[in-house]
PDB file of C-alpha atoms and ligand atoms in Angstrom:
ATOM      1  CA  MET A1318     142.997  -4.446  91.537  1.00 75.00           C
ATOM      2  CA  ASP A1319     141.453  -5.278  88.186  1.00 88.00           C
ATOM      3  CA  TRP A1320     143.718  -6.451  85.352  1.00 94.00           C
ATOM      4  CA  ILE A1321     144.005  -9.185  82.701  1.00 95.00           C
ATOM      5  CA  ARG A1322     147.156 -11.225  82.059  1.00 96.00           C
ATOM      6  CA  GLY A1323     148.544 -10.942  78.535  1.00 97.00           C
ATOM      7  CA  GLU A1324     151.496 -12.413  76.622  1.00 97.00           C
ATOM      8  CA  LYS A1325     154.731 -13.441  78.325  1.00 97.00           C
ATOM      9  CA  LEU A1326     157.496 -10.821  78.272  1.00 96.00           C
ATOM     10  CA  GLY A1327     160.276 -12.605  80.116  1.00 93.00           C
ATOM     11  CA  HIS A1328     161.203 -14.763  83.046  1.00 89.00           C
ATOM     12  CA  GLY A1329     163.922 -15.361  85.610  1.00 80.00           C
ATOM     13  CA  SER A1330     164.594 -18.073  88.175  1.00 80.00           C
ATOM     14  CA  PHE A1331     161.405 -17.701  90.216  1.00 84.00           C
ATOM     15  CA  ALA A1332     159.288 -15.067  88.504  1.00 94.00           C
ATOM     16  CA  THR A1333     157.512 -14.733  85.182  1.00 96.00           C
ATOM     17  CA  VAL A1334     156.721 -11.374  83.613  1.00 97.00           C
ATOM     18  CA  ASN A1335     153.639 -10.879  81.414  1.00 98.00           C
ATOM     19  CA  LEU A1336     151.927  -7.973  79.784  1.00 98.00           C
ATOM     20  CA  ALA A1337     148.875  -6.846  81.818  1.00 97.00           C
ATOM     21  CA  MET A1338     145.855  -4.955  80.583  1.00 96.00           C
ATOM     22  CA  ALA A1339     143.981  -2.792  83.068  1.00 94.00           C
ATOM     23  CA  GLY A1340     140.387  -3.991  83.493  1.00 88.00           C
ATOM     24  CA  SER A1341     137.313  -1.793  83.256  1.00 81.00           C
ATOM     25  CA  GLN A1342     137.075  -1.471  87.069  1.00 80.00           C
ATOM     26  CA  SER A1343     140.645  -0.217  87.457  1.00 78.00           C
ATOM     27  CA  CYS A1344     140.994   3.383  88.399  1.00 76.00           C
ATOM     28  CA  GLY A1345     144.110   5.342  87.681  1.00 83.00           C
ATOM     29  CA  LEU A1346     146.108   2.431  86.271  1.00 90.00           C
ATOM     30  CA  PRO A1347     147.751   2.779  82.840  1.00 94.00           C
ATOM     31  CA  PRO A1348     146.005   0.671  80.159  1.00 94.00           C
ATOM     32  CA  LEU A1349     149.134  -1.443  79.630  1.00 97.00           C
ATOM     33  CA  MET A1350     151.403  -2.675  82.421  1.00 97.00           C
ATOM     34  CA  ALA A1351     153.749  -5.551  83.111  1.00 98.00           C
ATOM     35  CA  VAL A1352     152.935  -8.070  85.830  1.00 98.00           C
ATOM     36  CA  LYS A1353     155.696  -9.982  87.607  1.00 98.00           C
ATOM     37  CA  SER A1354     154.362 -13.130  89.234  1.00 98.00           C
ATOM     38  CA  SER A1355     155.681 -15.954  91.330  1.00 97.00           C
ATOM     39  CA  GLY A1356     154.206 -18.826  93.291  1.00 95.00           C
ATOM     40  CA  PHE A1357     153.639 -17.942  96.946  1.00 90.00           C
ATOM     41  CA  SER A1358     156.314 -20.382  98.095  1.00 86.00           C
ATOM     42  CA  HIS A1359     158.931 -18.369  96.159  1.00 87.00           C
ATOM     43  CA  SER A1360     157.470 -14.932  96.624  1.00 92.00           C
ATOM     44  CA  SER A1361     159.787 -13.438  99.275  1.00 93.00           C
ATOM     45  CA  SER A1362     162.148 -11.724  96.818  1.00 93.00           C
ATOM     46  CA  LEU A1363     159.201 -10.388  94.796  1.00 96.00           C
ATOM     47  CA  MET A1364     157.608  -9.027  97.985  1.00 96.00           C
ATOM     48  CA  ASN A1365     160.952  -7.429  98.859  1.00 95.00           C
ATOM     49  CA  GLU A1366     161.070  -5.928  95.362  1.00 97.00           C
ATOM     50  CA  LYS A1367     157.585  -4.449  95.711  1.00 97.00           C
ATOM     51  CA  VAL A1368     158.344  -2.804  99.073  1.00 97.00           C
ATOM     52  CA  ILE A1369     161.545  -1.222  97.741  1.00 98.00           C
ATOM     53  CA  LEU A1370     159.966  -0.054  94.465  1.00 98.00           C
ATOM     54  CA  GLU A1371     157.152   1.629  96.406  1.00 97.00           C
ATOM     55  CA  GLU A1372     159.771   3.537  98.359  1.00 96.00           C
ATOM     56  CA  LEU A1373     161.728   4.495  95.259  1.00 97.00           C
ATOM     57  CA  LYS A1374     158.810   5.742  93.195  1.00 93.00           C
ATOM     58  CA  GLY A1375     159.352   9.239  91.886  1.00 93.00           C
ATOM     59  CA  CYS A1376     162.560   8.524  89.992  1.00 97.00           C
ATOM     60  CA  PRO A1377     161.975   8.371  86.218  1.00 97.00           C
ATOM     61  CA  GLU A1378     164.959   6.046  85.768  1.00 98.00           C
ATOM     62  CA  ILE A1379     163.452   3.376  88.032  1.00 98.00           C
ATOM     63  CA  ILE A1380     160.580   1.151  86.919  1.00 98.00           C
ATOM     64  CA  ARG A1381     157.327   2.180  88.641  1.00 98.00           C
ATOM     65  CA  CYS A1382     155.281  -0.154  90.746  1.00 97.00           C
ATOM     66  CA  PHE A1383     151.474   0.118  90.739  1.00 96.00           C
ATOM     67  CA  GLY A1384     150.704  -2.344  93.486  1.00 95.00           C
ATOM     68  CA  GLU A1385     150.345  -6.017  94.312  1.00 96.00           C
ATOM     69  CA  SER A1386     147.657  -8.655  94.088  1.00 94.00           C
ATOM     70  CA  SER A1387     147.203 -12.374  94.443  1.00 95.00           C
ATOM     71  CA  SER A1388     145.464 -14.715  92.029  1.00 95.00           C
ATOM     72  CA  TYR A1389     144.704 -18.404  91.495  1.00 94.00           C
ATOM     73  CA  GLU A1390     145.888 -19.666  88.126  1.00 92.00           C
ATOM     74  CA  LYS A1391     146.011 -23.289  87.024  1.00 90.00           C
ATOM     75  CA  GLY A1392     145.484 -24.388  90.604  1.00 91.00           C
ATOM     76  CA  GLU A1393     148.369 -22.328  91.960  1.00 92.00           C
ATOM     77  CA  LYS A1394     148.238 -19.270  94.194  1.00 95.00           C
ATOM     78  CA  LEU A1395     150.341 -16.503  92.661  1.00 96.00           C
ATOM     79  CA  TYR A1396     151.740 -13.291  94.072  1.00 97.00           C
ATOM     80  CA  ASN A1397     151.669 -10.512  91.436  1.00 97.00           C
ATOM     81  CA  VAL A1398     153.332  -7.128  91.271  1.00 98.00           C
ATOM     82  CA  LEU A1399     152.079  -4.657  88.681  1.00 97.00           C
ATOM     83  CA  LEU A1400     154.819  -2.638  87.040  1.00 98.00           C
ATOM     84  CA  GLU A1401     155.213   0.099  84.479  1.00 97.00           C
ATOM     85  CA  TYR A1402     155.491  -1.585  81.061  1.00 98.00           C
ATOM     86  CA  ALA A1403     158.801  -1.027  79.257  1.00 98.00           C
ATOM     87  CA  PRO A1404     158.045  -1.913  75.608  1.00 97.00           C
ATOM     88  CA  GLY A1405     161.669  -1.507  74.496  1.00 96.00           C
ATOM     89  CA  GLY A1406     162.656  -4.684  76.373  1.00 93.00           C
ATOM     90  CA  ALA A1407     166.024  -5.128  78.060  1.00 95.00           C
ATOM     91  CA  LEU A1408     169.243  -3.338  77.072  1.00 96.00           C
ATOM     92  CA  ALA A1409     170.722  -6.822  76.656  1.00 96.00           C
ATOM     93  CA  ASP A1410     168.336  -7.422  73.731  1.00 94.00           C
ATOM     94  CA  LYS A1411     169.196  -4.084  72.187  1.00 94.00           C
ATOM     95  CA  LEU A1412     172.909  -4.857  72.388  1.00 95.00           C
ATOM     96  CA  ARG A1413     172.381  -8.278  70.869  1.00 93.00           C
ATOM     97  CA  ASN A1414     170.406  -6.724  68.009  1.00 91.00           C
ATOM     98  CA  SER A1415     173.203  -4.229  67.382  1.00 89.00           C
ATOM     99  CA  GLY A1416     175.217  -7.035  65.775  1.00 85.00           C
ATOM    100  CA  GLY A1417     177.917  -7.523  68.401  1.00 82.00           C
ATOM    101  CA  GLU A1418     179.691  -4.276  67.517  1.00 88.00           C
ATOM    102  CA  GLY A1419     178.700  -2.418  70.640  1.00 94.00           C
ATOM    103  CA  LEU A1420     176.779   0.858  70.780  1.00 96.00           C
ATOM    104  CA  PRO A1421     178.169   4.245  69.713  1.00 95.00           C
ATOM    105  CA  GLU A1422     179.958   6.027  72.554  1.00 96.00           C
ATOM    106  CA  SER A1423     177.566   9.008  72.422  1.00 95.00           C
ATOM    107  CA  GLU A1424     174.630   6.675  73.019  1.00 96.00           C
ATOM    108  CA  VAL A1425     176.459   4.857  75.808  1.00 97.00           C
ATOM    109  CA  ARG A1426     177.145   8.193  77.504  1.00 97.00           C
ATOM    110  CA  GLY A1427     173.399   8.917  77.519  1.00 97.00           C
ATOM    111  CA  TYR A1428     172.519   5.543  79.006  1.00 97.00           C
ATOM    112  CA  THR A1429     175.316   5.857  81.565  1.00 98.00           C
ATOM    113  CA  LYS A1430     174.094   9.232  82.772  1.00 98.00           C
ATOM    114  CA  ALA A1431     170.536   7.966  83.148  1.00 98.00           C
ATOM    115  CA  LEU A1432     171.701   4.817  84.944  1.00 98.00           C
ATOM    116  CA  LEU A1433     173.792   6.876  87.329  1.00 98.00           C
ATOM    117  CA  LYS A1434     170.817   9.096  88.141  1.00 98.00           C
ATOM    118  CA  GLY A1435     168.812   5.995  89.020  1.00 98.00           C
ATOM    119  CA  ILE A1436     171.629   4.382  91.008  1.00 98.00           C
ATOM    120  CA  HIS A1437     172.266   7.633  92.871  1.00 98.00           C
ATOM    121  CA  TYR A1438     168.569   7.714  93.819  1.00 98.00           C
ATOM    122  CA  ILE A1439     168.677   4.101  95.039  1.00 98.00           C
ATOM    123  CA  HIS A1440     171.777   4.792  97.155  1.00 98.00           C
ATOM    124  CA  LYS A1441     170.357   8.074  98.488  1.00 97.00           C
ATOM    125  CA  PHE A1442     167.387   6.134  99.842  1.00 97.00           C
ATOM    126  CA  GLY A1443     169.775   3.737 101.577  1.00 97.00           C
ATOM    127  CA  TYR A1444     169.452   0.750  99.251  1.00 97.00           C
ATOM    128  CA  VAL A1445     171.823  -1.295  97.120  1.00 97.00           C
ATOM    129  CA  HIS A1446     170.427  -2.841  93.912  1.00 97.00           C
ATOM    130  CA  CYS A1447     172.865  -5.800  93.966  1.00 95.00           C
ATOM    131  CA  ASP A1448     172.033  -7.024  90.434  1.00 95.00           C
ATOM    132  CA  ILE A1449     172.822  -4.225  87.973  1.00 97.00           C
ATOM    133  CA  LYS A1450     173.260  -5.891  84.564  1.00 97.00           C
ATOM    134  CA  LEU A1451     172.010  -5.459  80.996  1.00 97.00           C
ATOM    135  CA  GLN A1452     169.106  -7.909  81.443  1.00 95.00           C
ATOM    136  CA  ASN A1453     167.768  -5.810  84.327  1.00 97.00           C
ATOM    137  CA  ILE A1454     167.894  -2.471  82.518  1.00 98.00           C
ATOM    138  CA  LEU A1455     164.752  -1.910  80.477  1.00 98.00           C
ATOM    139  CA  LEU A1456     163.797   0.660  77.861  1.00 98.00           C
ATOM    140  CA  ALA A1457     160.626   2.754  77.845  1.00 97.00           C
ATOM    141  CA  ALA A1458     158.770   3.576  74.611  1.00 95.00           C
ATOM    142  CA  ASN A1459     160.727   6.828  74.305  1.00 95.00           C
ATOM    143  CA  GLY A1460     164.047   4.982  74.757  1.00 95.00           C
ATOM    144  CA  ARG A1461     164.645   6.096  78.346  1.00 96.00           C
ATOM    145  CA  VAL A1462     166.261   3.583  80.661  1.00 97.00           C
ATOM    146  CA  LYS A1463     164.324   2.038  83.528  1.00 98.00           C
ATOM    147  CA  ILE A1464     166.247   0.149  86.183  1.00 98.00           C
ATOM    148  CA  ALA A1465     164.275  -2.997  87.046  1.00 98.00           C
ATOM    149  CA  ASP A1466     164.525  -6.267  88.982  1.00 96.00           C
ATOM    150  CA  PHE A1467     164.996  -5.278  92.606  1.00 96.00           C
ATOM    151  CA  GLY A1468     164.660  -8.921  93.679  1.00 94.00           C
ATOM    152  CA  LEU A1469     168.128  -8.956  95.273  1.00 93.00           C
ATOM    153  CA  ALA A1470     168.064  -5.330  96.441  1.00 95.00           C
ATOM    154  CA  LYS A1471     168.613  -4.666 100.120  1.00 94.00           C
ATOM    155  CA  ARG A1472     169.308  -1.977 102.670  1.00 94.00           C
ATOM    156  CA  ALA A1473     172.867  -0.681 102.544  1.00 93.00           C
ATOM    157  CA  GLY A1474     174.627  -1.555 105.777  1.00 80.00           C
ATOM    158  CA  GLY A1475     172.320  -4.505 106.387  1.00 57.00           C
ATOM    159  CA  ARG A1476     173.366  -8.083 105.942  1.00 48.00           C
ATOM    160  CA  ASN A1477     176.420  -8.084 103.660  1.00 43.00           C
ATOM    161  CA  GLY A1478     176.191  -4.291 103.500  1.00 44.00           C
ATOM    162  CA  GLY A1479     179.478  -3.473 105.108  1.00 46.00           C
ATOM    163  CA  ALA A1480     180.749  -6.418 107.062  1.00 42.00           C
ATOM    164  CA  PRO A1481     182.164  -9.459 105.354  1.00 44.00           C
ATOM    165  CA  GLY A1482     179.610 -12.220 104.982  1.00 45.00           C
ATOM    166  CA  CYS A1483     179.612 -15.575 103.321  1.00 45.00           C
ATOM    167  CA  GLU A1484     176.731 -15.360 100.859  1.00 61.00           C
ATOM    168  CA  LEU A1485     177.517 -15.048  97.143  1.00 69.00           C
ATOM    169  CA  ARG A1486     174.624 -13.111  95.588  1.00 74.00           C
ATOM    170  CA  GLY A1487     174.439 -11.382  92.230  1.00 78.00           C
ATOM    171  CA  THR A1488     175.648 -12.323  88.782  1.00 87.00           C
ATOM    172  CA  PRO A1489     179.267 -13.521  88.408  1.00 91.00           C
ATOM    173  CA  LEU A1490     180.184 -11.363  85.387  1.00 94.00           C
ATOM    174  CA  TYR A1491     179.134  -8.223  87.263  1.00 96.00           C
ATOM    175  CA  MET A1492     180.389  -9.132  90.747  1.00 95.00           C
ATOM    176  CA  SER A1493     182.678  -6.714  92.527  1.00 96.00           C
ATOM    177  CA  PRO A1494     186.042  -7.730  94.022  1.00 96.00           C
ATOM    178  CA  GLU A1495     184.805  -7.154  97.600  1.00 95.00           C
ATOM    179  CA  MET A1496     181.789  -9.374  96.939  1.00 93.00           C
ATOM    180  CA  VAL A1497     183.916 -12.176  95.546  1.00 93.00           C
ATOM    181  CA  ALA A1498     186.507 -11.836  98.292  1.00 90.00           C
ATOM    182  CA  GLY A1499     184.281 -11.581 101.343  1.00 85.00           C
ATOM    183  CA  GLY A1500     180.599 -11.234 100.533  1.00 79.00           C
ATOM    184  CA  GLU A1501     180.607  -7.476 101.138  1.00 84.00           C
ATOM    185  CA  GLN A1502     177.940  -5.768  98.994  1.00 89.00           C
ATOM    186  CA  GLY A1503     177.397  -2.084  99.678  1.00 95.00           C
ATOM    187  CA  PRO A1504     176.676   0.779  97.239  1.00 97.00           C
ATOM    188  CA  PRO A1505     180.186   0.523  95.665  1.00 98.00           C
ATOM    189  CA  ALA A1506     179.222  -2.943  94.354  1.00 97.00           C
ATOM    190  CA  ASP A1507     176.553  -1.288  92.141  1.00 98.00           C
ATOM    191  CA  ILE A1508     179.198   1.094  90.769  1.00 98.00           C
ATOM    192  CA  TRP A1509     181.498  -1.787  89.853  1.00 98.00           C
ATOM    193  CA  ALA A1510     178.566  -3.494  88.102  1.00 98.00           C
ATOM    194  CA  LEU A1511     177.746  -0.233  86.304  1.00 98.00           C
ATOM    195  CA  GLY A1512     181.343  -0.168  85.009  1.00 98.00           C
ATOM    196  CA  CYS A1513     180.837  -3.709  83.665  1.00 98.00           C
ATOM    197  CA  VAL A1514     177.583  -2.622  81.980  1.00 98.00           C
ATOM    198  CA  VAL A1515     179.223   0.435  80.380  1.00 98.00           C
ATOM    199  CA  ALA A1516     182.212  -1.599  79.131  1.00 97.00           C
ATOM    200  CA  GLU A1517     179.823  -4.220  77.734  1.00 97.00           C
ATOM    201  CA  MET A1518     177.671  -1.641  75.926  1.00 97.00           C
ATOM    202  CA  LEU A1519     180.805  -0.195  74.315  1.00 97.00           C
ATOM    203  CA  ALA A1520     182.414  -3.498  73.328  1.00 95.00           C
ATOM    204  CA  GLY A1521     179.267  -5.482  72.477  1.00 94.00           C
ATOM    205  CA  ALA A1522     180.553  -8.336  74.668  1.00 93.00           C
ATOM    206  CA  PRO A1523     180.895  -8.872  78.440  1.00 93.00           C
ATOM    207  CA  ALA A1524     183.576  -6.898  80.237  1.00 94.00           C
ATOM    208  CA  TRP A1525     185.366 -10.090  81.289  1.00 94.00           C
ATOM    209  CA  ARG A1526     186.510 -12.768  78.840  1.00 89.00           C
ATOM    210  CA  CYS A1527     187.190 -15.937  80.725  1.00 84.00           C
ATOM    211  CA  SER A1528     186.578 -19.581  79.972  1.00 83.00           C
ATOM    212  CA  ASP A1529     185.610 -20.827  83.429  1.00 90.00           C
ATOM    213  CA  ILE A1530     183.703 -19.405  86.337  1.00 90.00           C
ATOM    214  CA  ALA A1531     186.300 -20.244  89.018  1.00 91.00           C
ATOM    215  CA  GLY A1532     188.955 -18.506  86.901  1.00 92.00           C
ATOM    216  CA  LEU A1533     186.671 -15.503  86.478  1.00 93.00           C
ATOM    217  CA  LEU A1534     186.073 -15.177  90.222  1.00 93.00           C
ATOM    218  CA  MET A1535     189.831 -15.469  90.875  1.00 93.00           C
ATOM    219  CA  ARG A1536     190.575 -12.672  88.430  1.00 94.00           C
ATOM    220  CA  ILE A1537     187.903 -10.427  89.953  1.00 95.00           C
ATOM    221  CA  GLY A1538     188.731 -11.133  93.589  1.00 92.00           C
ATOM    222  CA  VAL A1539     192.509 -11.477  93.628  1.00 90.00           C
ATOM    223  CA  GLY A1540     195.250  -9.176  92.339  1.00 87.00           C
ATOM    224  CA  GLU A1541     195.051  -5.923  90.465  1.00 90.00           C
ATOM    225  CA  GLU A1542     193.425  -6.969  87.182  1.00 93.00           C
ATOM    226  CA  VAL A1543     190.355  -5.025  86.051  1.00 95.00           C
ATOM    227  CA  PRO A1544     188.198  -5.504  82.902  1.00 95.00           C
ATOM    228  CA  GLU A1545     189.658  -4.410  79.578  1.00 89.00           C
ATOM    229  CA  VAL A1546     188.223  -1.318  77.924  1.00 91.00           C
ATOM    230  CA  PRO A1547     187.770  -0.947  74.145  1.00 89.00           C
ATOM    231  CA  ARG A1548     190.789   0.583  72.361  1.00 88.00           C
ATOM    232  CA  SER A1549     188.707   3.191  70.572  1.00 91.00           C
ATOM    233  CA  LEU A1550     187.252   4.612  73.798  1.00 96.00           C
ATOM    234  CA  SER A1551     187.810   8.340  74.459  1.00 97.00           C
ATOM    235  CA  GLU A1552     190.116   9.520  77.254  1.00 97.00           C
ATOM    236  CA  GLU A1553     187.083  10.583  79.310  1.00 97.00           C
ATOM    237  CA  GLY A1554     185.539   7.152  78.891  1.00 98.00           C
ATOM    238  CA  ARG A1555     188.740   5.444  80.000  1.00 97.00           C
ATOM    239  CA  ASP A1556     189.003   7.673  83.014  1.00 98.00           C
ATOM    240  CA  PHE A1557     185.339   7.095  83.905  1.00 98.00           C
ATOM    241  CA  LEU A1558     185.736   3.313  83.791  1.00 98.00           C
ATOM    242  CA  GLY A1559     188.962   3.622  85.778  1.00 98.00           C
ATOM    243  CA  LYS A1560     186.943   5.267  88.587  1.00 98.00           C
ATOM    244  CA  CYS A1561     184.328   2.459  88.507  1.00 98.00           C
ATOM    245  CA  PHE A1562     186.965  -0.286  88.409  1.00 98.00           C
ATOM    246  CA  VAL A1563     188.867   0.732  91.555  1.00 97.00           C
ATOM    247  CA  LYS A1564     189.308  -2.569  93.357  1.00 96.00           C
ATOM    248  CA  ASP A1565     189.087  -1.060  96.854  1.00 96.00           C
ATOM    249  CA  PRO A1566     185.364  -0.229  97.411  1.00 96.00           C
ATOM    250  CA  ILE A1567     186.254   2.628  99.769  1.00 96.00           C
ATOM    251  CA  LYS A1568     188.300   4.363  97.070  1.00 97.00           C
ATOM    252  CA  ARG A1569     185.836   3.637  94.233  1.00 98.00           C
ATOM    253  CA  TRP A1570     183.920   6.720  93.085  1.00 98.00           C
ATOM    254  CA  THR A1571     180.342   7.108  94.289  1.00 98.00           C
ATOM    255  CA  ALA A1572     177.335   7.688  92.005  1.00 98.00           C
ATOM    256  CA  GLU A1573     177.258  11.325  93.089  1.00 97.00           C
ATOM    257  CA  MET A1574     180.923  11.839  92.175  1.00 97.00           C
ATOM    258  CA  LEU A1575     180.509  10.083  88.835  1.00 98.00           C
ATOM    259  CA  LEU A1576     177.526  12.262  87.902  1.00 97.00           C
ATOM    260  CA  ASN A1577     180.028  15.127  87.685  1.00 96.00           C
ATOM    261  CA  HIS A1578     182.559  13.191  85.604  1.00 97.00           C
ATOM    262  CA  PRO A1579     183.302  14.751  82.168  1.00 96.00           C
ATOM    263  CA  PHE A1580     182.327  11.487  80.406  1.00 97.00           C
ATOM    264  CA  ILE A1581     178.716  12.310  81.163  1.00 94.00           C
ATOM    265  CA  SER A1582     178.566  15.864  82.468  1.00 85.00           C
ATOM    266  CA  ASP A1583     180.287  17.750  79.635  1.00 66.00           C
ATOM    267  CA  GLN A1584     177.979  17.417  76.702  1.00 55.00           C
ATOM    268  CA  ASP A1585     174.352  17.836  75.946  1.00 56.00           C
ATOM    269  CA  PHE A1586     174.162  14.434  74.312  1.00 49.00           C
ATOM    270  CA  GLU A1587     171.493  12.804  76.406  1.00 49.00           C
ATOM    271  CA  ASP A1588     168.375  14.212  74.854  1.00 47.00           C
ATOM    272  CA  ASP A1589     169.923  14.234  71.374  1.00 41.00           C
ATOM    273  CA  GLY A1590     170.620  10.559  71.729  1.00 41.00           C
ATOM    274  CA  LEU A1591     167.026   9.930  72.681  1.00 46.00           C
ATOM    275  CA  LYS A1592     165.395  11.924  69.933  1.00 43.00           C
ATOM    276  CA  ASN A1593     163.748   9.791  67.290  1.00 39.00           C
ATOM    277  CA  ARG A1594     164.884   6.662  69.003  1.00 42.00           C
ATOM    278  CA  GLU A1595     162.179   4.136  68.373  1.00 37.00           C
ATOM    279  CA  ALA A1596     161.608   1.486  70.970  1.00 37.00           C
ATOM    280  CA  ASN A1597     162.474  -2.033  69.929  1.00 37.00           C
ATOM    281  CA  THR A1598     159.673  -4.497  69.653  1.00 34.00           C
ATOM    282  CA  PRO A1599     159.012  -6.183  72.998  1.00 37.00           C
ATOM    283  CA  SER A1600     161.408  -9.006  73.581  1.00 36.00           C
ATOM    284  CA  THR A1601     160.168 -12.551  73.600  1.00 36.00           C
ATOM    285  CA  SER A1602     161.832 -14.764  76.114  1.00 33.00           C
ATOM    286  CA  PRO A1603     165.073 -12.917  76.856  1.00 32.00           C
ATOM    287  CA  ARG A1604     168.250 -14.909  77.042  1.00 31.00           C
ATOM    288  CA  CYS A1605     171.862 -14.075  77.585  1.00 28.00           C
ATOM    289  CA  PRO A1606     173.215 -12.650  74.318  1.00 29.00           C
ATOM    290  CA  PHE A1607     176.551 -14.293  74.881  1.00 30.00           C
ATOM    291  CA  ASP A1608     177.912 -17.728  75.504  1.00 33.00           C
ATOM    292  CA  PHE A1609     177.888 -17.646  79.269  1.00 36.00           C
ATOM    293  CA  PRO A1610     174.223 -18.215  80.218  1.00 37.00           C
ATOM    294  CA  ASP A1611     174.950 -19.259  83.791  1.00 47.00           C
ATOM    295  CA  TRP A1612     177.289 -16.399  84.408  1.00 50.00           C
ATOM    296  CA  ALA A1613     174.672 -13.943  83.356  1.00 56.00           C
ATOM    297  CA  SER A1614     172.112 -15.384  85.773  1.00 62.00           C
ATOM    298  CA  SER A1615     171.684 -14.144  89.285  1.00 65.00           C
ATOM    299  CA  VAL A1616     172.496 -16.405  92.172  1.00 60.00           C
ATOM    300  CA  SER A1617     170.964 -15.860  95.576  1.00 52.00           C
TER     301      SER A1617
HETATM  302  P1  ADP B 213     163.900 -11.846  87.332  1.00 88.16           P
HETATM  303  O1  ADP B 213     163.955 -11.386  88.738  1.00 88.16           O
HETATM  304  O2  ADP B 213     163.187 -13.145  87.223  1.00 88.16           O
HETATM  305  O3  ADP B 213     165.214 -11.786  86.601  1.00 88.16           O
HETATM  306  P2  ADP B 213     163.102  -9.434  85.909  1.00 88.16           P
HETATM  307  O4  ADP B 213     162.378  -8.396  86.694  1.00 88.16           O
HETATM  308  O5  ADP B 213     164.531  -9.179  85.591  1.00 88.16           O
HETATM  309  O6  ADP B 213     162.893 -10.844  86.607  1.00 88.16           O
HETATM  310  O7  ADP B 213     162.304  -9.692  84.541  1.00 88.16           O
HETATM  311  C1  ADP B 213     162.706 -10.712  83.645  1.00 88.16           C
HETATM  312  C2  ADP B 213     162.609 -10.189  82.220  1.00 88.16           C
HETATM  313  O8  ADP B 213     161.231  -9.834  81.948  1.00 88.16           O
HETATM  314  C3  ADP B 213     163.393  -8.909  81.936  1.00 88.16           C
HETATM  315  O9  ADP B 213     164.745  -9.168  81.558  1.00 88.16           O
HETATM  316  C4  ADP B 213     162.596  -8.278  80.803  1.00 88.16           C
HETATM  317  O10 ADP B 213     162.942  -8.876  79.565  1.00 88.16           O
HETATM  318  C5  ADP B 213     161.157  -8.675  81.141  1.00 88.16           C
HETATM  319  N1  ADP B 213     160.518  -7.596  81.926  1.00 88.16           N
HETATM  320  C6  ADP B 213     160.569  -7.441  83.268  1.00 88.16           C
HETATM  321  N2  ADP B 213     159.899  -6.358  83.685  1.00 88.16           N
HETATM  322  C7  ADP B 213     159.397  -5.795  82.553  1.00 88.16           C
HETATM  323  C8  ADP B 213     158.625  -4.599  82.311  1.00 88.16           C
HETATM  324  N3  ADP B 213     158.249  -3.808  83.318  1.00 88.16           N
HETATM  325  N4  ADP B 213     158.311  -4.307  81.026  1.00 88.16           N
HETATM  326  C9  ADP B 213     158.719  -5.109  80.019  1.00 88.16           C
HETATM  327  N5  ADP B 213     159.458  -6.221  80.172  1.00 88.16           N
HETATM  328  C10 ADP B 213     159.792  -6.575  81.434  1.00 88.16           C
HETATM  329 MG1   MG B 214     166.323 -10.098  86.094  1.00 88.16          MG
END
């Protein structure tokens, strides 16, 4: 595979993402891509991501994968995965640039519908994303959402899929009650995280306000408390979030059920919302827009 590494677009704990230009020998690759790279000693989650993305190709709401390669750079052997380039950057950047006010509800409805289509696709193929959050939702040039970062994704029903486990994986602010309580992380965990994303897009700040991480995990895992929703939210929006924030994962609505919820199924807002929406300039090094950097980082 013939490509040239360009400027840095972002990074996480083990991987770095750069722009990639297709070389003259490349056949069928888009001229601009993103390349996610990690050293071979830390490449297992990136390899996992590549395998899952190959299986999920065909869904416009999921970032496309064009293949893998290895390279030697600065004396290190790297594992690289070539991805569709999303020039709009992460939704987290867009929210930060919106001035902390949150996005208009009509726009949030459009993003929510697209995210649900992608999540439904992931679940239909038997996977759980396990790290749905604003930093992992990217925007294409036409403003469409692209779910990215499948580094923690896994088969539903596999380890931690249904039975209680002991591993805490994911990002604290988006963790579901069953995950916090017993390490269980099936498809309903993605729906809880989606609820957190929707509430955050509407409010312009994370769904949970809490001053310490242990306190946050207590509030998520114990008792009946769920995240607050903005006062100005429509009845449909409140009801939608209520279905995402059901503490019992068995009773929480599925992606398929939510796709028929009036918050997103009633109106023809999606394409309207996208019209004329210019992509943001590519983000530089993305960071958490809020004051909880560690809470917005994945743990695995
Ligand atoms: P990590 O697993 O390290 O969190 P991500 O896949 O989430 O890696 O990528 C880290 C950041 O890099 C993203 O938040 C985003 O800003 C940027 N990025 C990742 N993939 C792309 C892409 N395909 N197009 C544009 N930017 C990207
Ligand atoms: Mg990420």
